[in-house]
Coordinates of C-alpha atoms in Angstrom, one line a residue:
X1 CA -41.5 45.0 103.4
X2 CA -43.1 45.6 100.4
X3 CA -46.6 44.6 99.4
X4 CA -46.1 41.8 97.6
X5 CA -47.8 38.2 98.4
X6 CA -45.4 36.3 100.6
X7 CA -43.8 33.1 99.8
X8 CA -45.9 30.0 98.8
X9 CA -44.7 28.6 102.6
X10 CA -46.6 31.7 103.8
X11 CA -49.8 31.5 101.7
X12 CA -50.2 27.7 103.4
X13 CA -49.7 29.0 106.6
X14 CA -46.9 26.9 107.5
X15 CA -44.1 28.7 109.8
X16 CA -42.9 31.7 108.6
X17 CA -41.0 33.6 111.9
X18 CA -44.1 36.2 111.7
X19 CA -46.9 34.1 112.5
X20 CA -47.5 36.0 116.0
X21 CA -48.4 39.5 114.1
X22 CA -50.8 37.9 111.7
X23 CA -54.3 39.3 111.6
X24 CA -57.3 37.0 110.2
X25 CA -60.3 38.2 109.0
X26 CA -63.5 36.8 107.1
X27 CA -65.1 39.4 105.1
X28 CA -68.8 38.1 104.2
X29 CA -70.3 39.9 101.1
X30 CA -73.5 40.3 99.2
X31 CA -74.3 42.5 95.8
X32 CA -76.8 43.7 93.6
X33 CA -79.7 41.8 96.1
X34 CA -82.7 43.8 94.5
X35 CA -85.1 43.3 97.0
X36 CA -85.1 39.6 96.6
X37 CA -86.1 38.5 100.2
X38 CA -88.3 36.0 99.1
X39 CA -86.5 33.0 97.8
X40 CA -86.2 33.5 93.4
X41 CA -86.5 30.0 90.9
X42 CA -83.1 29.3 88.8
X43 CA -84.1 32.2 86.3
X44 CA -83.8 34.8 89.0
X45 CA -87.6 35.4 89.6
X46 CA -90.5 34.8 91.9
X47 CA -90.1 31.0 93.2
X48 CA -93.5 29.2 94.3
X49 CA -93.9 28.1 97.6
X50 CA -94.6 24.4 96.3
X51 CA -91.2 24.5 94.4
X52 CA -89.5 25.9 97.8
X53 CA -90.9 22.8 99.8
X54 CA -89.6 20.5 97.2
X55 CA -85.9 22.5 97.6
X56 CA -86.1 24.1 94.2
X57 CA -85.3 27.7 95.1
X58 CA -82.6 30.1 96.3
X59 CA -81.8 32.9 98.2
X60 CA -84.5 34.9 100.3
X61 CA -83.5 36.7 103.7
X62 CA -84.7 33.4 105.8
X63 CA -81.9 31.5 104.5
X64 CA -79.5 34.2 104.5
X65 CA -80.4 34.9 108.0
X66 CA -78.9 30.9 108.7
X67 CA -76.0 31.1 106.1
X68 CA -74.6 34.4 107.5
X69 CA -75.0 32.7 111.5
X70 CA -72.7 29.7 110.2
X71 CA -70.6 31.7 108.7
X72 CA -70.2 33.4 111.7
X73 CA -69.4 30.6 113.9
X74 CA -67.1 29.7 111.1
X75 CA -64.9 32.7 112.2
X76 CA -63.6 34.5 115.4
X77 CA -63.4 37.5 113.2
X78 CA -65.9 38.5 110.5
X79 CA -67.4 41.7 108.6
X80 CA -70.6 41.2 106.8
X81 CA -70.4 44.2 103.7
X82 CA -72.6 44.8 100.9
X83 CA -71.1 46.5 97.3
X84 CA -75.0 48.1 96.4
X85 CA -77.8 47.8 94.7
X86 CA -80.4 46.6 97.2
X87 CA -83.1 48.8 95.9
X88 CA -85.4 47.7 93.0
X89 CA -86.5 44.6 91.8
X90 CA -89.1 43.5 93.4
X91 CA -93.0 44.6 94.8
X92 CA -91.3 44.6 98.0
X93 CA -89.2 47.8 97.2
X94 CA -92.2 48.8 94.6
X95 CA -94.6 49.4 97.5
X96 CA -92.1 49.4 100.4
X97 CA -89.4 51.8 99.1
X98 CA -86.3 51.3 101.2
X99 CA -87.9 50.3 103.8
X100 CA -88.0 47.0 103.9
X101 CA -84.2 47.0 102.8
X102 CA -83.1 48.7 105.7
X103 CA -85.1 46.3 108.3
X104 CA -83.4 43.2 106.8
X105 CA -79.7 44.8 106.4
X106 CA -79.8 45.8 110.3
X107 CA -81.6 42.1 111.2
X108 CA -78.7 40.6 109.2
X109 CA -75.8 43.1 111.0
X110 CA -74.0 44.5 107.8
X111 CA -71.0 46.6 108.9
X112 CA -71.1 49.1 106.3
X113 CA -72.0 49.0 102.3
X114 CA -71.8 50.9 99.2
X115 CA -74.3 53.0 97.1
X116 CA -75.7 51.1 94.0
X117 CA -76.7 53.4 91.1
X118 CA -80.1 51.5 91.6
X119 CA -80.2 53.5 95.6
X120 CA -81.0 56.4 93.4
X121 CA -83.9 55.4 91.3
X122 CA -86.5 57.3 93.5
X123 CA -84.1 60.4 93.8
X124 CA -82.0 61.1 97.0
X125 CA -85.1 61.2 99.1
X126 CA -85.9 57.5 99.3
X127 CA -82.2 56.9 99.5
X128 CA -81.9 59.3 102.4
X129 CA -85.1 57.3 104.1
X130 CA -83.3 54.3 104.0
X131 CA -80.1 55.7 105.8
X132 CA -81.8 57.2 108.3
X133 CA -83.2 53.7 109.1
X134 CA -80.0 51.8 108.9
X135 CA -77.5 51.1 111.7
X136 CA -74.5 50.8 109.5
X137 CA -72.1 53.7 107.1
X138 CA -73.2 53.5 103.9
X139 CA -70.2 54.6 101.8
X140 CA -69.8 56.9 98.7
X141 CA -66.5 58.3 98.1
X142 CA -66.3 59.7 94.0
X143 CA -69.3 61.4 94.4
X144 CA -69.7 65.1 96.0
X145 CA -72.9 65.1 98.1
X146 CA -72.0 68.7 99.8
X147 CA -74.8 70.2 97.3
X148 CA -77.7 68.1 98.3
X149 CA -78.7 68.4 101.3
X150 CA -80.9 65.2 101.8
X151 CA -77.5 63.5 101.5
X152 CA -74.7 66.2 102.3
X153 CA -74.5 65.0 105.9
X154 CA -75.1 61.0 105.2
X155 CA -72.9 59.7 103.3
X156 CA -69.5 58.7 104.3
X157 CA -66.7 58.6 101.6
X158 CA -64.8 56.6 104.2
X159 CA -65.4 54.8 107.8
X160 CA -62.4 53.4 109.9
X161 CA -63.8 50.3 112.1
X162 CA -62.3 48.9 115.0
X163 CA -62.5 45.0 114.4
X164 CA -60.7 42.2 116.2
X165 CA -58.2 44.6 117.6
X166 CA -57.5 46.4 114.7
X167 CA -58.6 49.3 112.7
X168 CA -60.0 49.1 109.1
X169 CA -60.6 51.6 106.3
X170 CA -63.4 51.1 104.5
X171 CA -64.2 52.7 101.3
X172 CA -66.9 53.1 99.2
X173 CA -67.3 52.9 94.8
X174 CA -70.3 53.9 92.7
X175 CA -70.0 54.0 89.2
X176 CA -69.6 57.2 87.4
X177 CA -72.5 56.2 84.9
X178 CA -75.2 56.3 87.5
X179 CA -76.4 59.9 86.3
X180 CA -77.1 58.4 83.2
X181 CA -78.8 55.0 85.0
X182 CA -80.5 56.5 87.8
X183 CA -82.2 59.9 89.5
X184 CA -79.5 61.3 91.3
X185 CA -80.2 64.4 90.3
X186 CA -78.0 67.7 89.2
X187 CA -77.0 68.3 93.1
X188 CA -74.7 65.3 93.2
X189 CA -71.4 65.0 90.7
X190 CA -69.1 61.5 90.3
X191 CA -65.8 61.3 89.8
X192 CA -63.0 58.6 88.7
X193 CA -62.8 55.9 90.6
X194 CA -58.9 55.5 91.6
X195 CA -58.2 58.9 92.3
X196 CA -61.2 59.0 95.0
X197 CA -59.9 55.8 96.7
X198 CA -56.2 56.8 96.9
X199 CA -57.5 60.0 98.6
X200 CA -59.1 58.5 101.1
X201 CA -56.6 56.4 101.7
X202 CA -53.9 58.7 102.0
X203 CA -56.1 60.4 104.6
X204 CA -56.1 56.8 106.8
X205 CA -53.2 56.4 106.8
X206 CA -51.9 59.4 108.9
X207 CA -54.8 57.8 111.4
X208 CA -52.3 54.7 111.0
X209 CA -54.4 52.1 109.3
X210 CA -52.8 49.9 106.8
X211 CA -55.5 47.8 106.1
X212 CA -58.0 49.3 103.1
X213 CA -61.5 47.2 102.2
X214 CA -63.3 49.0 99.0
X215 CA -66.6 48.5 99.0
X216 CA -67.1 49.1 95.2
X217 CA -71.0 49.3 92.7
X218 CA -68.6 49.6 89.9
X219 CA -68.1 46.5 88.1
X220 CA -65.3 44.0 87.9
X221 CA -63.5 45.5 85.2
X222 CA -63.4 48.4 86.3
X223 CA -62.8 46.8 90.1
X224 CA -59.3 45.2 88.5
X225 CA -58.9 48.6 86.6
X226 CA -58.5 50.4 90.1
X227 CA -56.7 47.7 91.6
X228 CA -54.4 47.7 89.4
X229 CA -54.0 51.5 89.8
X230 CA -54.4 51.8 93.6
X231 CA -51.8 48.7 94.8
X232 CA -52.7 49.7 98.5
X233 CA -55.7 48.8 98.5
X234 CA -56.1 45.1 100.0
X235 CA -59.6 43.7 99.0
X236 CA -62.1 45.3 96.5
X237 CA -65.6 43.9 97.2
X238 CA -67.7 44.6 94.4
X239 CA -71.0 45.0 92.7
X240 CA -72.7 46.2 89.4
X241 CA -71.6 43.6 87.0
X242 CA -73.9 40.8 88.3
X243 CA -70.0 38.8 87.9
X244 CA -69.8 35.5 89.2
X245 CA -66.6 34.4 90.2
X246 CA -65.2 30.5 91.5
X247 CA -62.1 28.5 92.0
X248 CA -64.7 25.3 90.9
X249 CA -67.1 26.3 88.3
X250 CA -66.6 26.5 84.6
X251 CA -69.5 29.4 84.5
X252 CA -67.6 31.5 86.4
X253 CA -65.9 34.6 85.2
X254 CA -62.8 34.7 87.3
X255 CA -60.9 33.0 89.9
X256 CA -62.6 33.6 93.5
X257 CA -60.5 35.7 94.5
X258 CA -59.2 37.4 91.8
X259 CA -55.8 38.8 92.7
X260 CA -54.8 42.0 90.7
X261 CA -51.2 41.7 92.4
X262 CA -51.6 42.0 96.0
X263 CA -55.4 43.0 96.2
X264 CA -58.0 40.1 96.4
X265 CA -61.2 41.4 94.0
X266 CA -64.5 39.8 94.8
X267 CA -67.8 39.8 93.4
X268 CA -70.7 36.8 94.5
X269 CA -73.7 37.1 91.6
X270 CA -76.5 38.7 93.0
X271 CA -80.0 38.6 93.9
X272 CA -78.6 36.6 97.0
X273 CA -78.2 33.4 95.5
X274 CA -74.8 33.5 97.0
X275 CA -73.2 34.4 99.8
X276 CA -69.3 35.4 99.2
X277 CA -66.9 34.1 102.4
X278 CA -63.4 35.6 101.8
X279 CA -60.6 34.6 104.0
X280 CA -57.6 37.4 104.4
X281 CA -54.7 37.3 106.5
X282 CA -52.7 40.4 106.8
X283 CA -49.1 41.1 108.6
X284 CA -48.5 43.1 111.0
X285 CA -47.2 45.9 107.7
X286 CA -51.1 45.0 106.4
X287 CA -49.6 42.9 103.3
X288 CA -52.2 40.2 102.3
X289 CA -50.0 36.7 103.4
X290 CA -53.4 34.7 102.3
X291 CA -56.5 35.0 100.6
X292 CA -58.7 32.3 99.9
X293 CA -62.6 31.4 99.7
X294 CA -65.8 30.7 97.4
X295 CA -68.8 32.0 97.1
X296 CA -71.9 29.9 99.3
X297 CA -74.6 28.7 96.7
X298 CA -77.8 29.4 99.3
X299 CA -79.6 26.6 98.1
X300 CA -82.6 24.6 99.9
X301 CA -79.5 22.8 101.6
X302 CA -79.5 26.0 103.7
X303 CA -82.6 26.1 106.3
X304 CA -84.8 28.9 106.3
X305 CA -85.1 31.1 109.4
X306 CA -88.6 30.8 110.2
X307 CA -89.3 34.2 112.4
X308 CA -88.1 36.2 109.0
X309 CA -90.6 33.6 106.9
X310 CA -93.2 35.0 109.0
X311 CA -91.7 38.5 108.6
X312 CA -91.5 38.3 104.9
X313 CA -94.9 36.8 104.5
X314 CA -96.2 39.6 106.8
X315 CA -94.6 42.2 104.3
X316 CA -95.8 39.8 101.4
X317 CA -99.8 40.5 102.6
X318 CA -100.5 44.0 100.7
X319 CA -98.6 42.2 97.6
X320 CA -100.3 39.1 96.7
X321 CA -103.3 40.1 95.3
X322 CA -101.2 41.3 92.6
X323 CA -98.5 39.2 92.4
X324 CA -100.3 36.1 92.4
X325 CA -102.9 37.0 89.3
X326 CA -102.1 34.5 86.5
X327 CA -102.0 36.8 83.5
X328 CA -100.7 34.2 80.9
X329 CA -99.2 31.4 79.6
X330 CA -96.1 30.5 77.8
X331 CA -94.9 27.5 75.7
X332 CA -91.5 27.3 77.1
X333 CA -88.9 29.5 79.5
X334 CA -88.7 32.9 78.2
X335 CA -84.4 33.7 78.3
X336 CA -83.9 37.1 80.1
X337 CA -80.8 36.2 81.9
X338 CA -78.6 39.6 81.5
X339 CA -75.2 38.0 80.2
X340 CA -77.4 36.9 77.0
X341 CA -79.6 40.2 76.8
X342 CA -76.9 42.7 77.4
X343 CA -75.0 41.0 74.1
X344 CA -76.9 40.2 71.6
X345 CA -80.8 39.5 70.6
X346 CA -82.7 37.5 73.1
X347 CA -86.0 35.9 73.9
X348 CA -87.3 38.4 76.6
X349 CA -85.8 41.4 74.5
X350 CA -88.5 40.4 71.9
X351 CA -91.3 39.9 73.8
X352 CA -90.8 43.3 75.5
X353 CA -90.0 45.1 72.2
X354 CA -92.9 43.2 70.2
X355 CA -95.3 44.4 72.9
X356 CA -94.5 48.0 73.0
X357 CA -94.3 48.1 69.4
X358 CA -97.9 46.4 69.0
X359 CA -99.2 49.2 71.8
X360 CA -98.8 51.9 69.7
X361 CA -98.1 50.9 65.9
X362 CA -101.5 52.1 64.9
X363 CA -100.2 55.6 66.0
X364 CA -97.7 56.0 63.4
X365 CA -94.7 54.1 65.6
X366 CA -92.6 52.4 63.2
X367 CA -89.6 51.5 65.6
X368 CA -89.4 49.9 69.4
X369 CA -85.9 50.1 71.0
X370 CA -85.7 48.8 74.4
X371 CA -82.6 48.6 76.9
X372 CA -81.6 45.3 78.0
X373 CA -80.7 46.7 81.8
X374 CA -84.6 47.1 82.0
X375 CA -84.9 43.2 81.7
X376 CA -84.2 41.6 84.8
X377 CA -85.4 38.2 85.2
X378 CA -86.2 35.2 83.2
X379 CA -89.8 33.6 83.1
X380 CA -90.5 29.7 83.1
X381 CA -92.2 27.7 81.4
X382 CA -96.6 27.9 82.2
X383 CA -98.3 30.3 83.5
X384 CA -97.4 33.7 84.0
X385 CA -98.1 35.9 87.1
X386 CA -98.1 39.3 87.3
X387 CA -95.5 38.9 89.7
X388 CA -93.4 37.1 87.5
X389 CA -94.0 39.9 84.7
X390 CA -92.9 42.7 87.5
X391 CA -89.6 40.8 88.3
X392 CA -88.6 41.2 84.4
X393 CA -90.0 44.8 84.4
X394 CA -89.7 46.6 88.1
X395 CA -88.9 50.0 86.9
X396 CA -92.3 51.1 86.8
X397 CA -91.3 52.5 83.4
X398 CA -93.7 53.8 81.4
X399 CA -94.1 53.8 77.5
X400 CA -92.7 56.6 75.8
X401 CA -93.4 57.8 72.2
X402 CA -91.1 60.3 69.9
X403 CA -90.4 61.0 66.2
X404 CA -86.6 61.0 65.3
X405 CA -84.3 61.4 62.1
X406 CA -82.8 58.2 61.4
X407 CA -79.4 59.7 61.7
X408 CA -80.5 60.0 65.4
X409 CA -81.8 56.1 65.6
X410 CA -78.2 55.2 63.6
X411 CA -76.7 57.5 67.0
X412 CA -78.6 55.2 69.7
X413 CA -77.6 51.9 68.3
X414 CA -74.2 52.8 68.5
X415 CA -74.5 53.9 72.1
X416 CA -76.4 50.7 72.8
X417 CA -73.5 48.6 71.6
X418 CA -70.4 51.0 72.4
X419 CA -70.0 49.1 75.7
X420 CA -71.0 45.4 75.0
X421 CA -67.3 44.3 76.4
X422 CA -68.8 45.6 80.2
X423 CA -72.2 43.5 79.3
X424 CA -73.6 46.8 79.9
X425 CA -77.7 47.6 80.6
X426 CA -77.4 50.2 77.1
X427 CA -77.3 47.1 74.8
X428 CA -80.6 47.4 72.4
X429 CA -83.0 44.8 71.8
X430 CA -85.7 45.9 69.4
X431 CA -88.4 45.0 66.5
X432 CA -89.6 47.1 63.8
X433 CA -86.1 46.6 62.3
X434 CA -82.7 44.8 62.1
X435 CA -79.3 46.0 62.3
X436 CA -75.9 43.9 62.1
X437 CA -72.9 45.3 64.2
X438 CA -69.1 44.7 64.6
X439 CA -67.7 44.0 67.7
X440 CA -64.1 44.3 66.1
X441 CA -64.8 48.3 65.6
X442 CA -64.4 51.1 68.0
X443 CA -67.1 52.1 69.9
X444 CA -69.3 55.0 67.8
X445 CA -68.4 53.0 64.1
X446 CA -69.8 49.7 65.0
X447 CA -73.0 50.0 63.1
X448 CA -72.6 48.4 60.5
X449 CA -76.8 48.1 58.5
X450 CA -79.9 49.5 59.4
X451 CA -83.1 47.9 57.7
X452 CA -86.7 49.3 58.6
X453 CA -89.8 47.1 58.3
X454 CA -92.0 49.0 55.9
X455 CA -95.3 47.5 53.9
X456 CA -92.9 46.2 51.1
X457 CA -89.9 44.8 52.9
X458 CA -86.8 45.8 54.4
X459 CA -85.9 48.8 53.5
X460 CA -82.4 50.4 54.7
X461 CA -82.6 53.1 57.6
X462 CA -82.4 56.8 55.8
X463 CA -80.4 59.3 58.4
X464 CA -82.5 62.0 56.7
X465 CA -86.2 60.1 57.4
X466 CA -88.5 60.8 60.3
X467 CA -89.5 57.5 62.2
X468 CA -91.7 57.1 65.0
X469 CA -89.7 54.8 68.2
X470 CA -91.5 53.7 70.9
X471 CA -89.2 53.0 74.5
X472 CA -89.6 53.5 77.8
X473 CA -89.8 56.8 79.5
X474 CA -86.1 56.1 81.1
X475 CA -84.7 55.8 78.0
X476 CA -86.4 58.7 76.2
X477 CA -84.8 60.8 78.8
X478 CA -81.3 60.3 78.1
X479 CA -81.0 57.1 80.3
X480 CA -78.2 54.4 79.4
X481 CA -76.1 57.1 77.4
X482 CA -79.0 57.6 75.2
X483 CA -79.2 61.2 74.9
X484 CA -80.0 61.5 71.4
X485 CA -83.4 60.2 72.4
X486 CA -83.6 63.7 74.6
X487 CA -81.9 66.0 72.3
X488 CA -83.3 65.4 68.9
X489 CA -86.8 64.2 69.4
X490 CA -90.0 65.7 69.0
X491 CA -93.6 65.3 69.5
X492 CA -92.7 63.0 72.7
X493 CA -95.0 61.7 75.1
X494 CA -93.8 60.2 77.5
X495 CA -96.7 58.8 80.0
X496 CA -97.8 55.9 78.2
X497 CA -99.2 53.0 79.7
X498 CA -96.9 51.0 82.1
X499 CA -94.0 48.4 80.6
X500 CA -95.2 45.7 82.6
X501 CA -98.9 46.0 82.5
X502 CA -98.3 46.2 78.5
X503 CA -96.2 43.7 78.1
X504 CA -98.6 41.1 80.3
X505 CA -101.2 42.3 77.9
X506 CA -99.0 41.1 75.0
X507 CA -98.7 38.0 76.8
X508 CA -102.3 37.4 77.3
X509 CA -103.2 38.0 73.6
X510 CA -100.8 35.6 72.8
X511 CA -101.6 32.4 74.3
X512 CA -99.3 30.0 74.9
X513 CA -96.7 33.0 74.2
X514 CA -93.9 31.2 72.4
X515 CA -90.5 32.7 72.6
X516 CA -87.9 33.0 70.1
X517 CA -84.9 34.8 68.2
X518 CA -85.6 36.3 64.9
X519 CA -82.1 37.4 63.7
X520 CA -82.9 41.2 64.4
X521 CA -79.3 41.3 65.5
X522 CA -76.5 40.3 64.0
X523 CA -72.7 40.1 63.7
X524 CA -70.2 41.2 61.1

């Protein structure tokens, strides 16, 4: 039998001869959670305890705790699997590490999850703390580990688990970019995505499994990408991309699953706003005969599981003092949602680039460029807590200024938009000037104008000039592809004041802070 998907009799379960060898499963799924155990408002951020009484908020570990028990009970055969990125986010993995991560994945019984480019922020060190804490595979298969030896004998490009009878081989994806979006450090080397998978399994299947779960911090594009080239693999639980997909929204991005011929892809948000529930029956060959599910909104509708509330507010103690510090005011929700921030100019991108820029223009800074991957959360409408500023800004970047040809800046806005199509972190929001791009040319000729504030106007970028840019100390570095920023500048400094401490400044000097769009970016 080929793997195909069966007949449509088949996929409604009605008699197909076969139905004695069929194997059910329910795989249960989380991504890109970044340390959001307490429950987070619509934009993504801190949620007040008043608005979580009045069943305002989302997510947080309590509920999950609930969400994943019915889900359970739901099923005589589940798998609970996460595709990365629980690290970062939050002051709970700012003055926790992993720590706190760990005790909430083995409370909730994952089975096994993949590394998140964001599991290296701290270097392999706080990644290997976390593992050693954990009672569950984490998974890494296009990376070789065998040079660092904090990780060489952790990670696991592949686990085979005996579940309801039968064996499954799990496999795990982290995008190839991380060097350039994390701290992995020059021990570890990624490789492509497809030809790692089909490796591993190849190497199942002489330890006759037939069923292959991918665990996969690589995106949905690329996700399809490798379904598309690796047809043996059944499922592809993913991660990265922040995608939301659903058989009944219109704000979703794809069907729930999607099917990329016989493999099912799924992705469900992040931050733990949802909870995915994927339904798979196999054959007794392991051919997919019916996939179906939807992501579960975790919504006040789900109850909270008071002994982690008391956990989490525990945890919370050490953090509220300066979490709960109103720094500011706004006029109205500031947008930092990352499918408008990663594209084009938005409201947060702004705020954060007007900020650095006014930090350090007396200094002989003529240019801010920020990456939009730094910019994680909206902020509502009122007043502004620290807290809420650190959900925006969690890196603990710091400010980093440089002098640069303009040929150089002309080189980083093209990197910032080269990869708009993946809504990727590299996108540039800025102040100090304006540019106008077009999406219809290949990446590295989209640039399209350059104008520089100056004392008299406008004026267009000259490749030959000297400017002075202000980012963030990530960036500088070469981070998000912008290695111009580490290869041509000079007279850098890059331990500057911290992003989120300036930018709460800003806010406070600017009271109410109103948000807005200046057409700094625009479109041929």
């Amino acid at each position: 039998m080929t793997r195909t998907l069966m007949t449509t009799a088949a996929l409604l379960g009605l008699s197909t001869g076969i139905a004695h060898a069929d194997y059910s499963l329910t795989i249960l799924h989380t991504n890109d959670f970044h340390a959001r155990f307490e429950p987070i408002s619509k934009y993504d951020g801190p949620c007040s305890a008043e608005d979580n009484t009045a069943g305002e908020c989302f997510g947080g570990s309590a509920r999950l705790v609930n969400a994943i028990k019915a889900a359970r009970e739901r099923s005589n055969n589940s798998i609970l699997v996460d595709g990365g990125d629980q690290f970062q986010g939050s002051l709970f993995y700012t003055y926790y590490k992993g720590s706190v991560a760990a005790e909430m994945m083995n409370k909730l019984g994952y089975t096994a999850m993949t590394v998140g480019n964001h599991e290296f922020d701290d270097g392999p060190e706080v990644l290997r703390g976390f593992m050693d804490k954990v009672e569950f595979p984490v998974l890494m298969s296009n990376a070789d580990v065998s040079n660092e030896p904090l990780l060489s004998d952790a990670i696991q490009k592949s686990v085979i688990i005996e579940q309801g009878g039968e064996k499954l081989g799990m496999i795990g994806l982290t995008t190839v970019d991380t060097p350039d979006l994390a701290s992995p450090g020059k021990n570890i080397t990624f490789s492509d995505p497809a030809a790692a998978v089909q490796a591993e399994i190849d190497a199942m299947k002489s330890e006759g499994v037939n069923k292959f779960i991918v665990l996969s911090h690589s995106g949905y594009r690329v996700d399809t990408a490798v379904a598309e080239a690796v047809p043996e693999i059944d499922v592809i639980v993913g991660g990265h991309s922040n995608t939301y997909l659903s058989n009944t929204s219109d704000r979703a991005e794809g069907p729930y699953p999607t099917m990329v011929g016989n493999t099912a892809v799924v992705q469900a948000y992040a931050y733990g706003k949802f909870l995915g529930e994927l339904n798979v029956t196999f054959d007794d060959e392991g051919n997919i005969t019916e996939a179906t599910g939807e992501p579960l909104v975790i919504d006040a509708a789900v109850e909270e599981d008071s002994d982690t509330v008391a956990r989490i507010a525990e945890l919370a103690g050490p953090l509220e003092e300066i979490r709960t510090k109103v720094v500011a005011e706004t006029a109205a929700p500031v947008e930092g949602d990352r499918n408008v921030c990663r594209v084009q100019e938005c409201e947060m991108g702004n705020l954060v680039a007007d900020a650095m820029l006014d930090r350090v223009k007396s200094q002989g800074i003529d240019i801010a460029i920020a990456n939009s991957g730094g910019l994680r959360a909206s902020i509502d409408a009122g007043e502004v807590t620290m807290g809420e500023v650190l959900a925006v800004l969690p890196f603990q970047n710091t400010l980093s200024t440089f002098e640069i040809k303009g040929s150089g800046i002309l080189a980083a806005l093209e990197n910032g938009v080269s990869q708009v199509e993946e809504v990727a972190g590299r996108f540039p929001q800025v102040a100090g000037m304006k540019f106008t791009w077009d999406p219809a040319a290949e990446p590295g000729s989209r640039i399209v104008e350059v104008l520089v504030e100056t004392d008299d106007g406008l004026e267009p970028l000259d490749p030959e000039e000297t400017y002075g840019v202000v980012s963030n100390n990530y960036v500088r570095g070469g981070g998000d592809g912008y290695s111009v920023f580490d290869t041509d500048s000079s007279n850098v400094y890059d331990y500057g004041p911290d992003l989120a401490d300036v930018t709460a400044e800003y806010l406070a000097q600017n009271l109410p802070y109103t948000p807005y769009v200046a057409d700094r970016i625009s479109q041929k």
